[in-house]
CSV table of N, CA, C and O in Angstrom, one decimal:
chain,number,residue,atom,x,y,z
Z,1188,MET,N,280.5,179.6,156.8
Z,1188,MET,CA,280.2,180.0,155.6
Z,1188,MET,C,281.1,181.0,155.3
Z,1188,MET,O,281.1,182.1,156.0
Z,1189,ALA,N,281.9,181.0,154.2
Z,1189,ALA,CA,283.0,182.0,154.1
Z,1189,ALA,C,282.3,183.3,153.6
Z,1189,ALA,O,282.9,184.5,153.9
Z,1190,ASN,N,281.3,183.3,153.0
Z,1190,ASN,CA,280.6,184.6,152.5
Z,1190,ASN,C,279.7,185.2,153.3
Z,1190,ASN,O,279.1,186.1,153.1
Z,1191,SER,N,279.4,184.6,154.5
Z,1191,SER,CA,278.4,185.2,155.5
Z,1191,SER,C,278.8,186.3,156.1
Z,1191,SER,O,280.1,186.5,156.4
Z,1192,PRO,N,278.0,187.4,156.3
Z,1192,PRO,CA,278.4,188.5,157.0
Z,1192,PRO,C,278.6,188.3,158.4
Z,1192,PRO,O,278.0,187.4,158.9
Z,1193,THR,N,279.4,189.1,159.1
Z,1193,THR,CA,279.6,189.0,160.5
Z,1193,THR,C,278.5,189.7,161.2
Z,1193,THR,O,277.8,190.6,160.5
Z,1194,GLU,N,278.4,189.5,162.4
Z,1194,GLU,CA,277.3,190.3,163.2
Z,1194,GLU,C,277.7,191.7,163.2
Z,1194,GLU,O,276.6,192.6,163.1
Z,1195,GLU,N,278.9,192.1,163.1
Z,1195,GLU,CA,279.2,193.5,163.1
Z,1195,GLU,C,278.8,194.1,161.8
Z,1195,GLU,O,278.2,195.2,161.7
Z,1196,GLU,N,278.9,193.4,160.7
Z,1196,GLU,CA,278.5,193.9,159.4
Z,1196,GLU,C,277.1,194.1,159.2
Z,1196,GLU,O,276.6,195.1,158.7
Z,1197,ILE,N,276.4,193.2,159.8
Z,1197,ILE,CA,274.9,193.4,159.7
Z,1197,ILE,C,274.4,194.4,160.6
Z,1197,ILE,O,273.6,195.3,160.3
Z,1198,SER,N,275.0,194.6,161.9
Z,1198,SER,CA,274.7,195.6,162.8
Z,1198,SER,C,275.0,197.0,162.2
Z,1198,SER,O,274.2,197.9,162.4
Z,1199,LEU,N,276.1,197.0,161.5
Z,1199,LEU,CA,276.5,198.3,160.8
Z,1199,LEU,C,275.5,198.7,159.8
Z,1199,LEU,O,275.1,199.8,159.7
Z,1200,ALA,N,275.1,197.7,159.0
Z,1200,ALA,CA,274.1,198.0,157.9
Z,1200,ALA,C,272.9,198.5,158.4
Z,1200,ALA,O,272.2,199.5,158.0
Z,1201,ALA,N,272.4,198.0,159.6
Z,1201,ALA,CA,271.2,198.4,160.2
Z,1201,ALA,C,271.4,199.7,160.8
Z,1201,ALA,O,270.5,200.7,160.8
Z,1202,ALA,N,272.5,200.1,161.4
Z,1202,ALA,CA,272.8,201.4,162.1
Z,1202,ALA,C,272.9,202.5,161.0
Z,1202,ALA,O,272.7,203.7,161.3
Z,1203,GLU,N,273.1,202.2,159.8
Z,1203,GLU,CA,273.3,203.1,158.7
Z,1203,GLU,C,271.9,203.4,158.1
Z,1203,GLU,O,271.9,203.7,156.9
Z,1204,GLY,N,270.9,203.3,159.0
Z,1204,GLY,CA,269.6,203.9,158.4
Z,1204,GLY,C,268.8,202.8,157.6
Z,1204,GLY,O,268.1,203.2,156.8
Z,1205,LEU,N,269.0,201.6,157.9
Z,1205,LEU,CA,268.4,200.5,157.2
Z,1205,LEU,C,268.5,200.6,155.6
Z,1205,LEU,O,267.5,200.4,154.9
Z,1206,GLU,N,269.6,201.1,155.2
Z,1206,GLU,CA,269.9,201.1,153.8
Z,1206,GLU,C,269.9,199.5,153.3
Z,1206,GLU,O,269.7,198.7,154.1
Z,1207,LYS,N,270.2,199.5,152.1
Z,1207,LYS,CA,270.1,198.1,151.4
Z,1207,LYS,C,271.1,197.1,152.2
Z,1207,LYS,O,272.2,197.4,152.7
Z,1208,LEU,N,270.6,195.9,152.6
Z,1208,LEU,CA,271.3,194.9,153.3
Z,1208,LEU,C,271.5,193.8,152.3
Z,1208,LEU,O,270.7,193.3,151.8
Z,1209,GLU,N,272.8,193.5,152.2
Z,1209,GLU,CA,273.2,192.4,151.3
Z,1209,GLU,C,273.8,191.4,152.0
Z,1209,GLU,O,274.7,191.5,152.9
Z,1210,VAL,N,273.4,190.1,151.7
Z,1210,VAL,CA,273.9,188.9,152.4
Z,1210,VAL,C,274.2,187.9,151.3
Z,1210,VAL,O,273.4,187.6,150.4
Z,1211,LYS,N,275.5,187.3,151.3
Z,1211,LYS,CA,275.8,186.2,150.4
Z,1211,LYS,C,275.5,185.0,151.0
Z,1211,LYS,O,276.0,184.6,152.0
Z,1212,GLU,N,274.7,184.1,150.3
Z,1212,GLU,CA,274.4,182.8,150.7
Z,1212,GLU,C,274.8,181.9,149.5
Z,1212,GLU,O,274.2,181.8,148.5
Z,1213,SER,N,276.1,181.2,149.8
Z,1213,SER,CA,276.7,180.5,148.7
Z,1213,SER,C,277.1,181.4,147.7
Z,1213,SER,O,277.5,182.4,147.9
Z,1214,ALA,N,276.6,181.2,146.5
Z,1214,ALA,CA,276.9,182.0,145.4
Z,1214,ALA,C,275.7,183.0,145.1
Z,1214,ALA,O,275.7,183.7,144.2
Z,1215,LYS,N,274.7,182.9,146.0
Z,1215,LYS,CA,273.4,183.7,145.8
Z,1215,LYS,C,273.5,184.9,146.5
Z,1215,LYS,O,273.8,184.7,147.9
Z,1216,LEU,N,273.3,186.0,146.2
Z,1216,LEU,CA,273.2,187.2,147.0
Z,1216,LEU,C,271.7,187.6,147.3
Z,1216,LEU,O,270.9,187.6,146.5
Z,1217,LEU,N,271.5,187.8,148.6
Z,1217,LEU,CA,270.3,188.2,149.0
Z,1217,LEU,C,270.3,189.7,149.4
Z,1217,LEU,O,271.2,190.2,150.0
Z,1218,GLU,N,269.3,190.5,149.1
Z,1218,GLU,CA,269.4,191.9,149.2
Z,1218,GLU,C,268.0,192.3,149.6
Z,1218,GLU,O,267.1,192.0,148.8
Z,1219,VAL,N,267.9,193.0,150.6
Z,1219,VAL,CA,266.6,193.7,150.9
Z,1219,VAL,C,267.0,195.2,151.2
Z,1219,VAL,O,268.0,195.7,151.5
Z,1220,ASP,N,265.8,196.1,150.9
Z,1220,ASP,CA,266.1,197.5,150.9
Z,1220,ASP,C,265.3,198.0,152.2
Z,1220,ASP,O,264.5,197.2,152.9
Z,1221,ARG,N,265.3,199.3,152.4
Z,1221,ARG,CA,264.6,200.0,153.6
Z,1221,ARG,C,263.1,199.8,153.6
Z,1221,ARG,O,262.5,200.1,154.6
Z,1222,GLN,N,262.6,199.6,152.4
Z,1222,GLN,CA,261.1,199.4,152.3
Z,1222,GLN,C,260.5,198.2,153.2
Z,1222,GLN,O,259.4,198.2,153.6
Z,1223,TYR,N,261.5,197.2,153.4
Z,1223,TYR,CA,261.0,196.1,154.4
Z,1223,TYR,C,260.7,196.5,155.7
Z,1223,TYR,O,259.9,195.9,156.5
Z,1224,ALA,N,261.2,197.7,156.2
Z,1224,ALA,CA,260.8,198.3,157.5
Z,1224,ALA,C,259.6,198.9,157.6
Z,1224,ALA,O,259.1,199.0,158.8
Z,1225,ALA,N,258.9,199.0,156.4
Z,1225,ALA,CA,257.5,199.6,156.5
Z,1225,ALA,C,256.5,198.4,156.8
Z,1225,ALA,O,255.5,198.6,157.1
Z,1226,PHE,N,256.9,197.2,156.8
Z,1226,PHE,CA,256.0,196.0,157.1
Z,1226,PHE,C,256.4,195.7,158.6
Z,1226,PHE,O,257.3,195.1,158.9
Z,1227,LYS,N,255.4,196.1,159.4
Z,1227,LYS,CA,255.6,195.8,160.9
Z,1227,LYS,C,255.4,194.5,161.3
Z,1227,LYS,O,254.4,193.9,160.8
Z,1228,CYS,N,256.0,194.1,162.3
Z,1228,CYS,CA,255.7,192.7,162.8
Z,1228,CYS,C,255.0,192.8,164.3
Z,1228,CYS,O,255.6,193.7,165.1
Z,1229,GLU,N,253.9,192.2,164.5
Z,1229,GLU,CA,253.2,192.1,165.8
Z,1229,GLU,C,253.4,190.9,166.3
Z,1229,GLU,O,253.2,189.9,165.8
Z,1230,PRO,N,253.9,190.9,167.6
Z,1230,PRO,CA,254.1,189.8,168.4
Z,1230,PRO,C,252.9,189.0,168.8
Z,1230,PRO,O,251.8,189.7,169.1
Z,1231,LYS,N,252.8,187.7,168.9
Z,1231,LYS,CA,251.8,187.0,169.4
Z,1231,LYS,C,251.9,187.2,171.0
Z,1231,LYS,O,252.9,187.7,171.5
Z,1232,LYS,N,250.9,186.7,171.8
Z,1232,LYS,CA,250.8,186.9,173.2
Z,1232,LYS,C,252.1,186.5,173.8
Z,1232,LYS,O,252.5,187.1,174.7
Z,1233,ASP,N,252.5,185.2,173.4
Z,1233,ASP,CA,253.6,184.7,174.1
Z,1233,ASP,C,254.9,185.2,173.7
Z,1233,ASP,O,256.0,185.0,174.2
Z,1234,GLU,N,254.9,186.1,172.6
Z,1234,GLU,CA,256.2,186.9,172.2
Z,1234,GLU,C,256.3,188.3,172.6
Z,1234,GLU,O,257.2,188.9,172.5
Z,1235,VAL,N,255.2,188.9,173.2
Z,1235,VAL,CA,255.3,190.1,173.8
Z,1235,VAL,C,256.4,190.3,175.0
Z,1235,VAL,O,256.4,189.4,175.7
Z,1236,GLY,N,257.1,191.4,174.8
Z,1236,GLY,CA,258.2,191.5,175.6
Z,1236,GLY,C,259.6,190.9,175.4
Z,1236,GLY,O,260.6,191.0,176.1
Z,1237,ASP,N,259.4,190.0,174.3
Z,1237,ASP,CA,260.8,189.3,173.9
Z,1237,ASP,C,261.7,190.4,173.3
Z,1237,ASP,O,261.3,190.9,172.2
Z,1238,THR,N,262.8,190.5,173.9
Z,1238,THR,CA,263.8,191.6,173.3
Z,1238,THR,C,264.4,191.3,172.0
Z,1238,THR,O,264.8,192.1,171.3
Z,1239,ASN,N,264.2,189.9,171.6
Z,1239,ASN,CA,264.8,189.6,170.2
Z,1239,ASN,C,263.7,189.6,169.1
Z,1239,ASN,O,264.0,189.3,168.1
Z,1240,PHE,N,262.6,189.9,169.6
Z,1240,PHE,CA,261.4,190.0,168.4
Z,1240,PHE,C,261.6,191.2,167.6
Z,1240,PHE,O,261.8,192.3,168.0
Z,1241,PRO,N,261.6,190.8,166.2
Z,1241,PRO,CA,262.0,191.9,165.4
Z,1241,PRO,C,260.7,192.9,165.2
Z,1241,PRO,O,259.5,192.5,165.1
Z,1242,PRO,N,260.9,194.2,165.2
Z,1242,PRO,CA,259.8,195.2,165.0
Z,1242,PRO,C,259.2,195.2,163.6
Z,1242,PRO,O,258.1,195.7,163.5
Z,1243,HIS,N,260.0,194.8,162.6
Z,1243,HIS,CA,259.5,195.0,161.2
Z,1243,HIS,C,260.2,193.8,160.4
Z,1243,HIS,O,261.1,193.1,160.9
Z,1244,LEU,N,259.9,193.8,159.1
Z,1244,LEU,CA,260.5,192.6,158.3
Z,1244,LEU,C,262.0,192.9,158.0
Z,1244,LEU,O,262.7,191.9,157.7
Z,1245,HIS,N,262.4,194.0,157.9
Z,1245,HIS,CA,263.8,194.3,157.6
Z,1245,HIS,C,264.7,193.6,158.9
Z,1245,HIS,O,265.6,192.9,158.7
Z,1246,ALA,N,264.3,193.9,160.1
Z,1246,ALA,CA,264.8,193.4,161.3
Z,1246,ALA,C,264.7,191.7,161.3
Z,1246,ALA,O,265.7,191.1,161.7
Z,1247,ALA,N,263.6,191.4,160.8
Z,1247,ALA,CA,263.3,189.8,160.7
Z,1247,ALA,C,264.4,189.3,159.8
Z,1247,ALA,O,264.9,188.2,160.1
Z,1248,PHE,N,264.6,189.9,158.7
Z,1248,PHE,CA,265.6,189.4,157.7
Z,1248,PHE,C,266.9,189.5,158.4
Z,1248,PHE,O,267.7,188.5,158.3
Z,1249,GLU,N,267.3,190.4,159.1
Z,1249,GLU,CA,268.5,190.6,159.7
Z,1249,GLU,C,268.7,189.3,160.7
Z,1249,GLU,O,269.9,188.8,160.9
Z,1250,LEU,N,267.6,189.2,161.5
Z,1250,LEU,CA,267.6,188.1,162.5
Z,1250,LEU,C,267.9,186.8,161.9
Z,1250,LEU,O,268.7,185.9,162.5
Z,1251,PHE,N,267.3,186.5,160.8
Z,1251,PHE,CA,267.5,185.2,160.1
Z,1251,PHE,C,269.0,185.0,159.6
Z,1251,PHE,O,269.6,183.9,159.8
Z,1252,CYS,N,269.6,186.2,159.3
Z,1252,CYS,CA,270.9,186.2,158.7
Z,1252,CYS,C,271.9,186.1,160.0
Z,1252,CYS,O,272.9,185.3,159.8
Z,1253,LEU,N,271.5,186.8,161.0
Z,1253,LEU,CA,272.5,186.7,162.2
Z,1253,LEU,C,272.5,185.3,162.8
Z,1253,LEU,O,273.6,184.9,163.3
Z,1254,THR,N,271.4,184.7,162.7
Z,1254,THR,CA,271.3,183.3,163.3
Z,1254,THR,C,271.7,182.2,162.2
Z,1254,THR,O,271.5,181.1,162.4
Z,1255,LYS,N,272.2,182.7,161.1
Z,1255,LYS,CA,272.7,181.8,160.0
Z,1255,LYS,C,271.5,180.9,159.5
Z,1255,LYS,O,271.6,179.9,159.0
Z,1256,ASN,N,270.4,181.5,159.5
Z,1256,ASN,CA,269.1,180.8,158.9
Z,1256,ASN,C,269.0,181.5,157.5
Z,1256,ASN,O,267.9,182.2,157.2
Z,1257,PHE,N,270.0,181.2,156.7
Z,1257,PHE,CA,269.9,181.8,155.4
Z,1257,PHE,C,268.8,181.4,154.4
Z,1257,PHE,O,268.1,182.1,153.6
Z,1258,PRO,N,268.4,180.0,154.4
Z,1258,PRO,CA,267.1,179.7,153.6
Z,1258,PRO,C,265.9,180.3,154.0
Z,1258,PRO,O,265.1,180.6,153.2
Z,1259,GLN,N,265.7,180.6,155.4
Z,1259,GLN,CA,264.6,181.2,155.8
Z,1259,GLN,C,264.6,182.7,155.4
Z,1259,GLN,O,263.6,183.3,155.1
Z,1260,ALA,N,265.8,183.4,155.3
Z,1260,ALA,CA,265.9,184.7,154.9
Z,1260,ALA,C,265.6,184.7,153.5
Z,1260,ALA,O,264.8,185.7,152.8
Z,1261,ALA,N,266.0,183.8,152.7
Z,1261,ALA,CA,265.7,183.7,151.2
Z,1261,ALA,C,264.2,183.5,151.0
Z,1261,ALA,O,263.6,184.2,150.1
Z,1262,GLN,N,263.6,182.6,151.8
Z,1262,GLN,CA,262.1,182.5,151.7
Z,1262,GLN,C,261.4,183.7,152.0
Z,1262,GLN,O,260.4,184.1,151.3
Z,1263,LEU,N,261.7,184.4,153.1
Z,1263,LEU,CA,261.0,185.6,153.4
Z,1263,LEU,C,261.1,186.5,152.4
Z,1263,LEU,O,260.2,187.2,152.0
Z,1264,LYS,N,262.4,186.8,151.8
Z,1264,LYS,CA,262.6,187.7,150.7
Z,1264,LYS,C,261.7,187.4,149.5
Z,1264,LYS,O,261.0,188.2,148.9
Z,1265,GLN,N,261.5,186.2,149.1
Z,1265,GLN,CA,260.8,185.8,148.1
Z,1265,GLN,C,259.4,186.0,148.4
Z,1265,GLN,O,258.7,186.6,147.3
Z,1266,ASP,N,258.8,185.7,149.5
Z,1266,ASP,CA,257.4,186.1,149.7
Z,1266,ASP,C,257.1,187.6,149.8
Z,1266,ASP,O,256.0,187.9,149.3
Z,1267,VAL,N,257.9,188.3,150.4
Z,1267,VAL,CA,257.7,189.7,150.5
Z,1267,VAL,C,257.9,190.4,149.1
Z,1267,VAL,O,257.0,191.2,148.8
Z,1268,ASP,N,258.9,190.0,148.4
Z,1268,ASP,CA,259.0,190.5,146.9
Z,1268,ASP,C,257.8,190.3,146.1
Z,1268,ASP,O,257.4,191.1,145.5
Z,1269,ALA,N,257.3,189.1,146.2
Z,1269,ALA,CA,256.2,188.7,145.4
Z,1269,ALA,C,254.8,189.5,145.8
Z,1269,ALA,O,254.1,190.1,145.1
Z,1270,PHE,N,254.8,189.9,147.2
Z,1270,PHE,CA,253.7,190.8,147.7
Z,1270,PHE,C,253.9,192.2,147.2
Z,1270,PHE,O,253.0,192.8,146.7
Z,1271,ARG,N,255.2,192.7,147.2
Z,1271,ARG,CA,255.4,194.1,146.7
Z,1271,ARG,C,255.2,194.2,145.3
Z,1271,ARG,O,254.7,195.2,144.7
Z,1272,LYS,N,255.4,193.1,144.5
Z,1272,LYS,CA,255.2,193.1,143.1
Z,1272,LYS,C,253.7,193.2,142.9
Z,1272,LYS,O,253.2,194.0,142.0
Z,1273,LEU,N,252.9,192.5,143.6
Z,1273,LEU,CA,251.4,192.5,143.5
Z,1273,LEU,C,251.1,193.9,143.8
Z,1273,LEU,O,250.1,194.5,143.1
Z,1274,LEU,N,251.3,194.7,144.8
Z,1274,LEU,CA,251.1,195.9,145.2
Z,1274,LEU,C,251.4,196.9,144.1
Z,1274,LEU,O,250.6,197.8,143.8
Z,1275,GLN,N,252.6,196.8,143.4
Z,1275,GLN,CA,253.0,197.6,142.4
Z,1275,GLN,C,252.1,197.5,141.1
Z,1275,GLN,O,251.9,198.5,140.5
Z,1276,THR,N,251.6,196.3,140.9
Z,1276,THR,CA,250.8,196.2,139.6
Z,1276,THR,C,249.4,196.7,139.8
Z,1276,THR,O,248.8,197.1,138.9
Z,1277,GLY,N,249.0,196.7,141.0
Z,1277,GLY,CA,247.6,197.3,141.3
Z,1277,GLY,C,246.6,196.2,141.0
Z,1277,GLY,O,246.8,195.2,140.3
Z,1278,PRO,N,245.2,196.5,141.2
Z,1278,PRO,CA,244.2,195.6,140.9
Z,1278,PRO,C,243.9,195.6,139.4
Z,1278,PRO,O,244.1,196.6,138.8
Z,1279,ASP,N,243.5,194.4,139.0
Z,1279,ASP,CA,243.1,194.3,137.5
Z,1279,ASP,C,241.7,194.4,137.2
Z,1279,ASP,O,241.3,194.3,136.2
Z,1280,GLY,N,240.8,194.5,138.3
Z,1280,GLY,CA,239.5,194.7,138.2
Z,1280,GLY,C,238.7,193.3,138.2
Z,1280,GLY,O,237.4,193.5,138.2
Z,1281,THR,N,239.3,192.3,138.0
Z,1281,THR,CA,238.6,191.1,137.9
Z,1281,THR,C,238.9,190.0,139.0
Z,1281,THR,O,238.1,189.2,139.3
Z,1282,SER,N,240.2,190.1,139.5
Z,1282,SER,CA,240.6,189.2,140.5
Z,1282,SER,C,240.1,189.5,141.9
Z,1282,SER,O,240.1,190.6,142.1
Z,1283,SER,N,239.8,188.6,142.7
Z,1283,SER,CA,239.5,189.0,144.0
Z,1283,SER,C,240.8,188.6,144.8
Z,1283,SER,O,241.6,187.8,144.6
Z,1284,GLN,N,240.9,189.5,145.8
Z,1284,GLN,CA,242.0,189.3,146.9
Z,1284,GLN,C,241.5,189.2,148.3
Z,1284,GLN,O,240.5,189.7,148.7
Z,1285,SER,N,242.4,188.3,148.9
Z,1285,SER,CA,242.1,188.3,150.3
Z,1285,SER,C,242.9,189.3,151.0
Z,1285,SER,O,244.0,189.6,150.7
Z,1286,MET,N,242.3,189.8,152.1
Z,1286,MET,CA,243.0,190.8,153.0
Z,1286,MET,C,243.1,190.3,154.4
Z,1286,MET,O,242.2,189.5,154.9
Z,1287,GLY,N,244.1,190.7,155.2
Z,1287,GLY,CA,244.2,190.5,156.5
Z,1287,GLY,C,245.6,190.5,156.9
Z,1287,GLY,O,246.4,191.2,156.2
Z,1288,ARG,N,246.0,190.1,158.1
Z,1288,ARG,CA,247.2,190.2,158.6
Z,1288,ARG,C,248.0,189.0,158.1
Z,1288,ARG,O,247.6,187.9,158.3
Z,1289,ALA,N,249.1,189.2,157.5
Z,1289,ALA,CA,250.1,188.2,157.1
Z,1289,ALA,C,250.9,187.6,158.4
Z,1289,ALA,O,250.9,188.3,159.4
Z,1290,CYS,N,251.2,186.4,158.3
Z,1290,CYS,CA,252.1,185.8,159.3
Z,1290,CYS,C,253.4,185.4,158.7
Z,1290,CYS,O,253.6,185.1,157.6
Z,1291,VAL,N,254.4,185.4,159.6
Z,1291,VAL,CA,255.8,184.9,159.3
Z,1291,VAL,C,256.1,183.7,160.0
Z,1291,VAL,O,255.9,183.7,161.2
Z,1292,CYS,N,256.5,182.6,159.5
Z,1292,CYS,CA,256.8,181.5,160.1
Z,1292,CYS,C,258.3,181.5,160.4
Z,1292,CYS,O,259.1,181.6,159.5
Z,1293,TRP,N,258.6,181.6,161.7
Z,1293,TRP,CA,260.0,181.7,162.2
Z,1293,TRP,C,260.8,180.5,161.8
Z,1293,TRP,O,262.1,180.5,161.7
Z,1294,GLY,N,260.2,179.4,161.6
Z,1294,GLY,CA,260.7,178.1,161.2
Z,1294,GLY,C,261.3,177.9,159.9
Z,1294,GLY,O,262.4,177.3,159.6
Z,1295,CYS,N,260.4,178.4,159.0
Z,1295,CYS,CA,260.8,178.2,157.5
Z,1295,CYS,C,260.9,179.6,156.8
Z,1295,CYS,O,261.5,179.4,155.6
Z,1296,GLY,N,260.5,180.6,157.2
Z,1296,GLY,CA,260.7,182.0,156.6
Z,1296,GLY,C,259.5,182.2,155.7
Z,1296,GLY,O,259.4,183.4,155.2
Z,1297,HIS,N,258.5,181.4,155.6
Z,1297,HIS,CA,257.4,181.7,154.7
Z,1297,HIS,C,256.5,182.9,155.4
Z,1297,HIS,O,256.4,183.1,156.6
Z,1298,ALA,N,256.0,183.7,154.5
Z,1298,ALA,CA,255.2,184.9,155.0
Z,1298,ALA,C,254.0,185.0,154.1
Z,1298,ALA,O,254.0,184.8,152.8
Z,1299,GLY,N,252.9,185.1,154.6
Z,1299,GLY,CA,251.5,185.1,153.8
Z,1299,GLY,C,250.3,185.1,154.7
Z,1299,GLY,O,250.4,185.1,156.0
Z,1300,LEU,N,249.3,185.1,154.1
Z,1300,LEU,CA,247.9,185.1,154.7
Z,1300,LEU,C,247.6,183.6,155.2
Z,1300,LEU,O,247.7,182.8,154.4
Z,1301,PRO,N,247.4,183.5,156.6
Z,1301,PRO,CA,247.1,182.0,156.9
Z,1301,PRO,C,245.8,181.6,156.5
Z,1301,PRO,O,244.8,182.3,156.4
Z,1302,ARG,N,245.6,180.3,156.3
Z,1302,ARG,CA,244.3,179.8,156.1
Z,1302,ARG,C,243.2,179.9,157.1
Z,1302,ARG,O,242.1,180.0,157.0
Z,1303,ASN,N,243.9,179.9,158.4
Z,1303,ASN,CA,243.0,180.1,159.6
Z,1303,ASN,C,243.0,181.3,160.2
Z,1303,ASN,O,242.9,181.6,161.3
Z,1304,ALA,N,242.9,182.3,159.3
Z,1304,ALA,CA,243.0,183.8,159.7
Z,1304,ALA,C,242.0,184.3,160.8
Z,1304,ALA,O,242.1,185.0,161.6
Z,1305,ASP,N,240.8,183.6,160.6
Z,1305,ASP,CA,239.7,183.9,161.5
Z,1305,ASP,C,240.0,183.4,163.0
Z,1305,ASP,O,239.5,183.9,163.9
Z,1306,ASP,N,240.9,182.4,163.2
Z,1306,ASP,CA,241.2,181.9,164.4
Z,1306,ASP,C,242.3,182.8,165.0
Z,1306,ASP,O,242.7,182.5,166.2
Z,1307,ASN,N,242.9,183.6,164.4
Z,1307,ASN,CA,244.1,184.4,164.8
Z,1307,ASN,C,243.7,186.0,164.9
Z,1307,ASN,O,243.5,186.6,163.9
Z,1308,PRO,N,243.5,186.4,166.0
Z,1308,PRO,CA,243.1,187.7,166.2
Z,1308,PRO,C,244.2,188.8,165.9
Z,1308,PRO,O,245.4,188.6,165.8
C-alpha cells in the first residue's frame, strides 16, 4: 500500500510522546490522539507475558497498523470514538447504560461490552 506508514514512522510517532498518529488507508486518513493511551488493555490469562500485547488502545491501534490490519484499526477507531462521544455528552437522565470491561477483538477490531460479560472475569 503506497500510503501506508513504515514501521519507523509509526515507532517515531509513538516515541514522540503518543502525539497524534495518522495513518492513511487508501484515500481515508485514520487518526488517533494521545487520549487512546488512557484506555488500558488487560491481557487474558493466555496473553500474560506476551511481549507484543499492547498496554493501551493507542498501542493496539499502532499494532493493527504495523501488521497492515487497517480495517481492524479503522473499526477500533470507530468504536472508541463512539464511546468517547458518549462520555462527552454525559447521561441524559432517562437511558440506562451497561457498565463493565470492554473487550477488543484482535481479529476484527471491534471494541465493546461483551454479551457474556458475566463469564469473563
